[in-house]
XYZ file of C-alpha atoms in Angstrom:
662
model
C -230.637 -88.388 86.950
C -231.029 -87.603 84.004
C -235.345 -88.923 84.098
C -234.665 -86.319 87.301
C -233.969 -83.206 84.214
C -236.736 -85.119 82.338
C -239.307 -84.091 85.377
C -241.141 -80.903 85.687
C -239.413 -79.720 88.766
C -235.998 -77.917 89.074
C -233.392 -80.934 90.033
C -230.583 -78.898 91.810
C -233.919 -78.019 93.707
C -233.812 -80.633 96.331
C -229.635 -81.347 95.711
C -227.706 -78.398 95.184
C -224.434 -81.060 94.282
C -227.115 -82.345 91.304
C -225.147 -80.406 88.288
C -221.754 -81.318 90.070
C -222.455 -84.643 90.834
C -223.564 -85.497 86.825
C -220.332 -84.425 85.795
C -218.918 -86.704 88.056
C -220.661 -89.546 86.034
C -220.293 -91.417 83.300
C -222.313 -90.153 80.191
C -225.129 -92.555 79.323
C -225.488 -91.334 75.482
C -227.800 -93.576 74.067
C -230.271 -93.196 77.377
C -229.921 -89.412 77.034
C -230.828 -88.821 73.117
C -233.626 -91.824 73.819
C -235.255 -89.394 76.486
C -235.045 -86.743 74.494
C -236.412 -88.096 71.019
C -238.946 -89.589 73.520
C -240.414 -86.257 74.515
C -243.445 -84.870 72.681
C -245.054 -81.638 71.872
C -245.949 -80.297 75.209
C -244.160 -81.963 77.278
C -241.372 -79.718 75.723
C -242.446 -76.674 77.394
C -242.830 -78.121 80.770
C -238.754 -79.684 80.491
C -237.942 -77.027 79.028
C -236.122 -74.718 81.279
C -234.026 -78.437 82.823
C -232.725 -78.448 79.045
C -231.395 -75.002 79.029
C -229.931 -75.493 82.387
C -228.776 -78.749 81.098
C -227.274 -76.769 78.360
C -225.776 -73.553 80.669
C -224.369 -76.075 83.251
C -222.483 -78.348 80.402
C -221.186 -75.221 79.540
C -219.738 -73.877 82.644
C -218.149 -77.712 83.082
C -215.872 -77.081 80.189
C -213.735 -74.766 82.696
C -212.846 -76.895 85.213
C -209.907 -78.168 86.107
C -211.633 -82.210 86.658
C -210.574 -82.892 83.160
C -213.347 -85.911 83.892
C -216.100 -83.334 84.089
C -214.606 -82.055 80.721
C -214.879 -84.496 78.936
C -218.491 -85.891 80.485
C -219.824 -82.266 79.356
C -218.488 -82.786 75.976
C -220.392 -85.961 75.271
C -223.346 -84.322 76.684
C -223.423 -81.991 74.067
C -223.339 -84.043 71.644
C -226.105 -85.986 72.764
C -227.979 -83.035 73.359
C -227.640 -81.439 69.853
C -228.247 -84.592 68.366
C -230.813 -86.086 70.167
C -232.971 -82.401 70.063
C -232.643 -82.340 66.441
C -233.437 -86.115 65.403
C -236.486 -85.261 67.440
C -237.349 -81.809 65.929
C -236.631 -82.088 62.702
C -239.478 -80.444 61.482
C -239.382 -77.529 63.487
C -237.597 -74.527 62.888
C -234.148 -73.521 63.678
C -235.247 -70.935 66.345
C -237.477 -73.887 67.843
C -234.561 -76.094 68.414
C -232.095 -72.870 69.959
C -235.020 -72.295 72.253
C -235.225 -76.019 73.278
C -231.790 -76.222 73.198
C -230.481 -72.984 75.410
C -233.739 -70.693 75.345
C -233.450 -67.968 72.912
C -232.904 -64.780 74.909
C -229.983 -66.427 76.355
C -228.487 -68.397 73.305
C -225.964 -65.609 72.310
C -224.360 -65.642 75.271
C -224.601 -69.305 75.979
C -223.238 -69.935 72.544
C -220.244 -66.923 73.249
C -219.275 -68.620 76.177
C -219.209 -72.498 74.405
C -216.971 -71.417 71.365
C -214.992 -69.343 73.986
C -214.628 -72.832 75.918
C -214.010 -74.838 72.897
C -211.605 -72.205 71.476
C -209.474 -72.396 74.721
C -209.570 -76.055 74.967
C -207.793 -76.634 70.998
C -205.509 -73.815 71.475
C -204.593 -74.626 74.843
C -201.994 -77.302 76.269
C -205.313 -80.069 77.152
C -204.698 -83.606 76.413
C -205.008 -84.461 72.573
C -208.113 -87.155 73.792
C -209.967 -83.901 74.547
C -208.860 -82.153 71.611
C -209.957 -84.143 69.522
C -213.468 -84.583 71.953
C -214.139 -81.246 70.807
C -213.256 -81.447 67.414
C -216.076 -84.156 67.629
C -218.654 -81.874 68.827
C -217.817 -79.282 66.496
C -218.235 -82.009 63.734
C -221.538 -83.406 65.345
C -223.025 -79.116 65.730
C -222.141 -78.976 61.959
C -223.985 -82.019 60.907
C -226.938 -82.211 62.639
C -229.108 -81.018 60.065
C -229.096 -82.852 56.527
C -228.733 -79.293 54.947
C -225.679 -77.532 56.517
C -227.244 -74.021 55.632
C -230.926 -74.424 57.497
C -229.027 -75.714 60.468
C -229.352 -72.043 62.734
C -226.509 -72.522 65.351
C -224.206 -72.061 63.002
C -224.859 -68.737 62.978
C -223.510 -68.424 66.435
C -220.075 -70.311 64.959
C -220.105 -67.585 62.494
C -220.049 -64.535 64.748
C -217.736 -66.584 67.586
C -215.367 -68.023 64.914
C -212.789 -70.604 65.715
C -210.944 -70.314 62.219
C -208.013 -69.475 64.069
C -207.937 -72.292 66.435
C -208.261 -74.235 63.360
C -205.456 -72.962 62.064
C -203.063 -73.371 65.039
C -203.833 -77.081 64.773
C -202.931 -77.109 60.901
C -199.320 -75.286 61.493
C -198.401 -77.208 64.421
C -196.872 -80.480 63.117
C -197.688 -82.572 66.359
C -201.004 -81.368 66.915
C -201.378 -81.632 63.043
C -200.732 -85.122 63.139
C -203.254 -86.251 65.817
C -206.392 -83.532 64.659
C -205.375 -82.992 61.003
C -207.867 -84.323 59.177
C -211.574 -83.492 61.671
C -209.566 -79.821 61.603
C -209.376 -79.939 57.666
C -213.050 -81.461 56.889
C -214.648 -79.116 59.720
C -213.137 -75.792 57.717
C -214.729 -77.306 54.245
C -218.227 -77.659 56.261
C -218.048 -74.606 57.742
C -217.082 -72.760 54.686
C -219.733 -74.017 52.865
C -222.852 -72.666 55.389
C -224.568 -70.056 53.826
C -221.990 -69.256 50.726
C -224.413 -67.815 48.847
C -226.870 -66.335 50.739
C -224.362 -64.213 53.242
C -220.931 -62.857 54.028
C -219.467 -65.819 55.284
C -216.438 -64.917 57.529
C -214.508 -68.296 57.218
C -214.422 -68.045 53.168
C -212.944 -64.335 54.017
C -210.034 -65.271 56.369
C -209.834 -68.423 54.372
C -209.012 -66.326 51.254
C -206.453 -64.372 52.720
C -204.232 -66.375 54.674
C -200.596 -66.198 53.866
C -199.023 -67.757 56.527
C -196.283 -70.533 55.274
C -196.675 -73.307 57.914
C -200.295 -73.504 57.881
C -200.967 -73.860 54.472
C -198.224 -76.349 54.134
C -199.877 -78.312 57.142
C -203.372 -78.193 55.115
C -201.557 -79.464 51.944
C -199.647 -82.070 54.468
C -202.960 -82.913 55.660
C -205.433 -83.849 51.989
C -201.853 -85.617 51.067
C -201.215 -87.602 53.752
C -205.261 -88.436 53.060
C -204.821 -89.310 49.459
C -201.484 -91.181 49.733
C -202.798 -93.529 52.313
C -206.128 -94.280 49.772
C -203.385 -94.643 46.684
C -201.484 -97.242 49.114
C -204.802 -99.278 49.789
C -205.464 -99.412 46.291
C -202.413 -100.547 45.389
C -201.997 -102.959 47.842
C -205.273 -104.575 47.255
C -204.155 -104.206 43.427
C -200.921 -106.326 44.400
C -203.504 -108.560 46.662
C -204.894 -109.262 43.187
C -202.988 -109.920 40.604
C -202.079 -113.020 38.838
C -206.225 -114.007 39.509
C -207.697 -113.868 36.034
C -210.764 -112.566 37.169
C -208.974 -109.778 38.610
C -208.259 -108.711 35.245
C -212.055 -108.567 34.007
C -213.146 -106.468 37.439
C -212.933 -102.906 37.030
C -211.171 -102.194 40.574
C -212.129 -99.343 42.655
C -215.903 -100.239 42.877
C -215.668 -103.507 44.413
C -212.234 -103.560 46.263
C -212.415 -102.320 49.440
C -214.827 -103.913 51.259
C -214.835 -106.268 54.286
C -218.182 -108.494 52.957
C -220.032 -108.955 49.459
C -222.339 -106.504 50.276
C -220.450 -103.750 51.972
C -219.780 -101.244 49.191
C -216.206 -99.106 48.983
C -217.403 -95.651 50.664
C -215.992 -92.381 48.673
C -217.777 -89.961 51.062
C -215.114 -88.867 53.130
C -212.867 -88.569 50.219
C -215.273 -86.019 49.124
C -214.546 -84.333 52.125
C -210.682 -83.956 51.490
C -211.638 -83.542 47.815
C -213.769 -80.564 48.864
C -211.119 -79.014 51.928
C -208.606 -78.858 48.406
C -211.232 -77.558 46.162
C -211.716 -74.632 48.774
C -208.331 -74.134 49.624
C -207.466 -73.510 45.741
C -210.635 -71.727 44.633
C -210.426 -69.682 47.772
C -206.589 -68.812 48.328
C -203.767 -67.891 45.551
C -201.127 -68.751 47.846
C -202.708 -72.553 47.928
C -201.525 -72.666 44.551
C -197.857 -73.174 45.104
C -198.206 -75.383 48.057
C -199.857 -78.419 45.307
C -196.321 -78.275 43.397
C -193.938 -77.827 46.734
C -191.561 -81.199 45.996
C -190.766 -83.686 49.003
C -189.630 -87.177 48.740
C -192.135 -89.423 47.547
C -192.976 -91.718 51.012
C -194.286 -95.082 51.080
C -196.458 -95.301 54.666
C -196.397 -98.060 56.451
C -199.231 -100.332 56.510
C -199.808 -99.753 60.129
C -199.344 -96.604 62.273
C -196.575 -96.743 64.563
C -198.506 -94.798 67.658
C -202.290 -95.561 67.389
C -204.685 -92.963 66.521
C -206.838 -91.371 69.133
C -210.228 -93.212 66.983
C -209.536 -96.698 66.546
C -213.261 -98.629 64.760
C -212.763 -99.615 61.894
C -213.860 -97.369 58.905
C -213.847 -98.186 55.302
C -211.337 -96.883 52.896
C -210.258 -93.045 53.124
C -212.345 -92.211 56.283
C -209.592 -92.430 58.707
C -207.035 -89.767 59.025
C -203.292 -90.921 57.606
C -201.181 -92.598 60.294
C -199.352 -90.488 63.060
C -195.738 -91.391 62.020
C -196.114 -90.108 59.034
C -197.835 -86.235 59.638
C -194.810 -85.710 61.945
C -192.272 -86.473 60.325
C -192.106 -83.239 57.544
C -188.210 -83.289 57.383
C -187.387 -86.346 55.304
C -183.913 -87.183 54.413
C -183.150 -86.212 50.871
C -182.022 -89.198 48.778
C -180.833 -88.259 45.429
C -182.273 -91.686 44.303
C -185.699 -90.622 45.644
C -188.539 -90.210 43.534
C -190.161 -86.812 45.089
C -193.276 -86.415 45.166
C -195.905 -83.657 46.167
C -199.334 -82.979 46.366
C -200.344 -82.261 43.181
C -198.479 -86.117 42.114
C -200.789 -87.833 44.104
C -203.897 -86.335 43.338
C -203.069 -87.102 39.287
C -203.010 -90.842 40.681
C -205.715 -90.816 43.182
C -207.878 -89.058 40.442
C -206.643 -91.503 37.974
C -207.447 -94.279 40.431
C -211.651 -92.994 40.945
C -211.699 -92.312 37.010
C -211.041 -96.118 36.956
C -214.791 -97.259 38.456
C -216.741 -96.842 35.308
C -218.919 -99.631 36.055
C -220.356 -97.846 38.737
C -223.403 -99.092 40.071
C -226.594 -97.684 38.717
C -227.909 -96.513 42.037
C -226.198 -94.473 44.419
C -222.361 -95.790 43.779
C -222.484 -94.588 40.348
C -223.306 -91.038 41.714
C -220.908 -90.830 44.326
C -217.944 -91.689 41.943
C -219.113 -88.830 39.247
C -219.000 -86.217 42.408
C -215.385 -87.178 42.770
C -214.545 -87.084 39.402
C -215.687 -84.048 38.964
C -214.331 -82.658 42.070
C -210.854 -83.708 40.684
C -211.905 -82.188 37.391
C -213.024 -78.734 38.957
C -209.159 -78.596 41.084
C -207.405 -79.289 37.871
C -208.784 -75.831 36.554
C -206.787 -74.073 38.793
C -203.317 -74.906 37.979
C -202.127 -74.043 34.547
C -199.186 -71.846 35.737
C -197.122 -74.025 37.500
C -197.637 -77.116 35.518
C -195.789 -76.314 32.330
C -192.913 -75.093 34.742
C -189.608 -77.121 32.434
C -188.328 -76.634 35.924
C -190.598 -78.992 38.150
C -190.305 -82.444 36.040
C -191.882 -85.535 38.030
C -192.105 -88.522 36.551
C -195.907 -89.860 37.651
C -197.244 -93.490 37.503
C -201.062 -92.921 36.987
C -203.186 -96.251 37.181
C -204.513 -97.286 33.876
C -207.611 -99.433 33.484
C -206.820 -102.961 31.996
C -209.086 -103.022 28.764
C -209.369 -105.643 26.068
C -207.372 -103.916 23.383
C -204.597 -103.502 25.628
C -202.278 -104.740 28.302
C -202.469 -102.998 31.765
C -199.315 -101.041 31.462
C -196.800 -101.341 33.760
C -194.487 -98.120 33.374
C -190.886 -99.187 35.117
C -189.411 -96.464 33.216
C -192.135 -93.190 32.888
C -189.735 -89.889 31.848
C -189.380 -87.255 33.798
C -191.768 -84.573 32.593
C -193.617 -81.134 33.276
C -196.797 -82.365 35.426
C -198.803 -80.621 32.110
C -198.175 -84.273 30.544
C -199.356 -86.224 33.575
C -202.891 -84.143 33.789
C -203.299 -84.544 29.470
C -202.583 -88.021 30.163
C -205.288 -88.021 32.373
C -207.926 -86.592 30.363
C -206.526 -89.184 27.436
C -207.217 -91.532 29.557
C -210.393 -90.654 30.697
C -212.111 -89.872 27.302
C -210.314 -93.688 26.275
C -212.404 -95.669 28.720
C -215.417 -93.793 29.419
C -217.559 -94.333 26.102
C -220.373 -96.382 27.719
C -224.413 -96.529 27.438
C -224.959 -94.364 30.671
C -222.672 -91.775 29.145
C -221.268 -89.350 31.603
C -221.515 -86.043 29.141
C -220.727 -83.674 32.311
C -217.393 -85.132 32.643
C -216.491 -85.327 29.189
C -217.313 -81.815 28.603
C -214.585 -80.980 31.400
C -212.259 -82.923 30.191
C -212.804 -81.146 26.638
C -212.653 -77.487 28.459
C -208.982 -78.362 30.445
C -207.534 -79.647 27.530
C -208.852 -76.945 25.887
C -207.763 -74.191 28.324
C -203.893 -76.355 28.640
C -203.292 -75.616 24.710
C -205.234 -71.823 25.522
C -202.281 -71.369 28.061
C -199.569 -73.087 25.467
C -200.175 -70.522 22.497
C -200.325 -67.451 24.919
C -196.634 -67.924 26.187
C -195.337 -70.373 22.935
C -194.614 -73.190 25.520
C -193.502 -76.193 23.050
C -194.462 -79.257 25.111
C -192.892 -81.839 24.218
C -195.683 -84.598 23.978
C -197.328 -87.488 21.887
C -199.983 -85.181 20.882
C -200.848 -88.484 18.808
C -202.323 -90.172 21.561
C -205.086 -86.844 22.251
C -205.921 -86.585 18.728
C -206.736 -90.703 18.500
C -208.782 -90.636 21.518
C -210.408 -87.447 20.480
C -211.447 -88.540 16.672
C -212.711 -92.234 18.626
C -214.841 -90.315 21.061
C -216.355 -88.491 17.820
C -216.609 -92.233 16.241
C -218.406 -93.290 19.432
C -221.265 -90.053 18.868
C -221.634 -90.754 15.556
C -222.670 -94.574 16.069
C -224.825 -94.449 19.400
C -226.543 -90.471 18.192
C -230.266 -92.153 18.811
C -229.776 -93.277 21.754
C -227.540 -90.159 23.192
C -229.684 -87.413 21.624
C -232.257 -89.031 23.794
C -230.541 -87.352 26.991
C -227.676 -85.290 25.884
C -226.498 -82.490 22.731
C -223.942 -84.210 21.380
C -223.395 -81.379 19.102
C -221.647 -79.250 22.193
C -219.736 -82.132 23.107
C -218.428 -82.347 19.166
C -217.825 -78.608 18.412
C -215.409 -78.494 21.451
C -213.555 -81.644 20.119
C -213.589 -80.020 16.595
C -212.312 -77.199 17.874
C -209.034 -78.910 19.692
C -208.224 -80.214 16.315
C -209.025 -75.949 15.093
C -206.984 -74.962 17.666
C -203.855 -77.059 16.257
C -204.728 -76.555 12.724
C -204.491 -72.681 13.336
C -202.376 -72.334 16.308
C -200.497 -75.502 16.229
C -197.151 -73.631 14.684
C -197.254 -71.691 18.584
C -196.997 -74.852 20.430
C -196.455 -77.989 18.682
C -192.784 -78.531 19.317
C -191.930 -79.497 15.857
C -192.762 -78.647 11.848
C -192.921 -82.663 11.853
C -195.958 -82.878 14.759
C -197.524 -80.265 12.508
C -197.429 -83.251 9.595
C -198.721 -85.811 12.085
C -201.840 -83.760 12.877
C -202.525 -83.444 8.884
C -201.501 -87.017 9.031
C -204.095 -88.540 11.602
C -207.065 -85.973 10.188
C -206.475 -87.629 6.670
C -206.117 -90.909 7.462
C -209.567 -90.670 9.875
C -211.300 -88.377 7.045
C -214.377 -90.837 7.450
C -215.159 -89.957 10.983
C -214.734 -86.264 10.007
C -216.904 -86.669 6.679
C -219.337 -89.206 8.880
C -219.547 -86.254 11.291
C -220.257 -83.750 8.827
C -223.039 -85.742 6.965
C -224.850 -86.491 10.454
C -224.706 -82.419 11.482
C -225.534 -81.500 7.904
C -228.678 -83.683 7.676
C -229.706 -82.077 11.708
C -229.111 -78.338 10.262
C -230.970 -78.754 7.302
C -234.172 -80.061 9.101
C -236.355 -78.614 11.808
C -235.702 -79.796 14.656
C -234.486 -78.882 18.512
C -230.590 -79.266 17.793
C -230.831 -77.144 14.433
C -228.699 -74.626 15.149
C -226.556 -76.757 17.228
C -225.471 -78.919 14.739
C -225.062 -75.919 12.007
C -222.473 -74.560 14.453
C -220.616 -78.015 13.999
C -220.958 -77.823 10.129
C -219.136 -74.399 10.113
C -216.531 -75.659 12.828
C -215.587 -78.545 9.973
C -214.399 -75.961 7.714
C -211.385 -76.357 8.019
C -210.591 -79.679 8.861
C -213.082 -80.824 5.414
C -210.648 -78.265 3.670
C -208.056 -80.444 4.716
C -209.244 -83.452 4.145
C -210.501 -82.130 0.045
C -206.915 -80.730 -0.577
C -204.610 -83.741 0.798
C -207.404 -87.444 -0.120
C -207.060 -86.439 -3.919
C -202.760 -85.691 -4.013
C -202.541 -89.034 -1.872
C -204.734 -90.950 -4.784
C -202.632 -89.759 -7.493
C -198.998 -89.604 -5.843
C -200.804 -93.806 -4.910
C -201.377 -94.116 -9.050
C -198.282 -92.631 -10.448
C -196.316 -94.821 -8.814
C -198.136 -98.021 -9.039
C -198.612 -98.577 -4.789
C -201.445 -99.806 -3.267
C -200.532 -99.354 0.159
C -199.063 -96.380 0.690
C -196.592 -96.259 3.998
C -196.795 -93.592 7.020
C -193.323 -91.597 5.664
C -195.380 -91.302 1.860
C -198.474 -90.480 3.167
C -196.418 -87.420 5.139
C -194.072 -87.196 2.171
C -197.649 -85.939 0.117
C -198.488 -84.025 2.946
C -195.186 -82.074 3.556
C -194.939 -80.971 -0.442
C -198.511 -79.783 -0.850
C -199.051 -77.692 1.879
C -198.632 -74.152 -0.077
C -201.655 -74.743 -1.856
C -204.047 -75.202 0.894
C -206.549 -72.806 1.590
C -207.700 -72.297 5.243
C -210.049 -69.837 6.791
C -208.884 -68.270 10.154
C -211.603 -68.755 12.845
C -211.887 -66.435 15.363
C -212.006 -67.084 19.324
C -210.516 -70.333 19.316
C -208.227 -69.481 21.913
C -210.978 -68.012 24.242
C -212.185 -69.965 26.958
C -215.129 -70.206 29.614
C -214.108 -68.846 32.896
C -215.184 -71.106 35.742
C -217.294 -69.709 37.771
C -219.299 -71.685 40.594
C -222.126 -69.690 41.344
C -224.841 -70.090 39.580
C -223.730 -73.051 37.819
C -222.545 -75.419 40.152
C -224.369 -74.560 43.423
C -226.963 -77.019 42.944
C -223.831 -79.489 42.585
C -222.371 -78.221 46.022
C -225.408 -78.190 47.959
C -225.709 -81.673 47.040
C -222.036 -82.587 48.034
C -222.128 -80.849 50.885
C -224.805 -82.753 52.120
C -223.893 -86.102 51.056
C -220.445 -85.259 53.369
C -222.498 -83.884 56.135
C -224.560 -87.133 56.358
C -221.197 -89.181 56.393
C -219.451 -87.004 58.876
C -222.144 -87.389 60.958
C -222.280 -91.256 61.058
C -218.653 -91.380 61.839
C -218.733 -89.121 64.531
C -221.605 -90.913 66.145
C -219.586 -93.777 65.588
C -216.422 -92.408 66.282
C -217.264 -90.560 69.294
C -214.408 -91.517 71.745
C -214.630 -94.936 73.791
C -215.851 -93.477 77.242
C -213.418 -96.355 78.887
C -210.626 -95.352 77.225
C -211.225 -91.157 77.990
C -212.322 -92.214 81.935
C -209.195 -94.484 82.190
C -206.921 -91.494 80.953
C -208.861 -89.025 82.766
C -208.741 -90.446 86.084
C -205.092 -91.557 87.042
C -204.285 -87.831 85.810
C -206.718 -86.598 88.657
């Protein structure tokens, strides 16, 4: 019958029941796609009417009561979209539209298609059918590598299925079955020509204020990240005790079936993109991040099988149904409460550990994930500091030579900002490597700066071990100094140095408004004086560069200026400490003795007021991040396309299900 469609004659000419019979037969996806791909230029013109007719009858069949016809029509449409695009990669979108449905009829055909899909998704049709509708939509959105070049999506913009997606997310049982696909679909649609035209999905997502819907979206993201974290934990426990496991970084080579297959992080990118778009576009979603509920261990195997059961790499499968169907959990006073942000911070602490990322694609993808985590964190300062919302957050830390892998059994309950600062400190300490991730370091330091600005503005005195942060920042400066030549070949290290020095200036100038005690202020000075060699060396380097003529002259001179107060502190206290040691005949002063000298010599110290320390650069996605998101969406799209072709529901299962109904 497919061969008849690819002949010149109208197949229904000699057989009026041709189209009815076609949709009663099992679809041969491979054959149909390969037929479409093998058609050459002139033949396309010859059989275009028949292909248009096939498309039209597929859409008609979606309205049939006979469920097998609907299933076969959906799968045929998948094959049509894929086959025509594969064949015509170089063709314009208009040519593809013409070949599929005829340009003059396209608007009506796509209107009919979107309306039928909408009613299947929102009606009481079977879960497998709804799943197949979402798979078809994902297939349609991802047929081109760059989704913004997929002209057919113009019709998906005009005939919006936004409300159908929201309905899936707000309903507990449909969210359990289809939430994952719905969230990924929404994230992709939001990114269609987002900088070029008004995208209705962006507009609609930004004004959603329906609590069950936003909670539903949060729940889907939460479960996908929880599942990832659980699999990590299981693998980690499996590997514990092995000498080798402490020497290898985990994430890069952990959840793999065999040596050649590497961890797939692309679909986690899709979930992160959905989370980013939600916090970026919808101010109401921020409260969903912080909503508390009991922390739940997901059972290793779902109690209800999901409709799709192929083996997929880590993080690409939707979370188990029993989890998603049970939002009302008994509240046990001994049970640790959690929320989406905590799960997200744990997830971020895992992906940040893969520092040895292979120089090929894997490393790039992981830096995408870390960057996405950093961008999401730029939105959350207000409730992070809420003292009424204290949580224990057990972050993953990398095993390193000079420290044992910490097992924090008694983590105190603290405001979430402490966990964010811990995460930033952990990143700073563990990523000083030859292939230096400059962009991620800049983001990390900017996140810390933004949090400090908030604390200064609201006079929040956070009980945090600031010393760990100061020590990490000083070690970062030390690293930049000792690798000056190799780093300068690729990066402007003076910009990062300036941001780090200005964090110290922030503490020096405004510390009295946000440091918890006067003792913390003394410790800051102690740390600066103790590590004065690093600041002295930095000053020598920037002075040398700023007095020579070269491309870094201006950048270096900004750092020289920023070091004024740090150097004033060192030059003021060092002679006092030496004189105290000489008078008291002590060769090595204790910390308490140094602090005593610091406390008794504040009044003679002169510092200069520096402007703009509490001003931070507001985040703007366009134009700075447009290229990053374009690449990210391309990578997600390729991965979704691959998974959709793997996951298209098993025909045998579907046919069995619907033949019993019929």
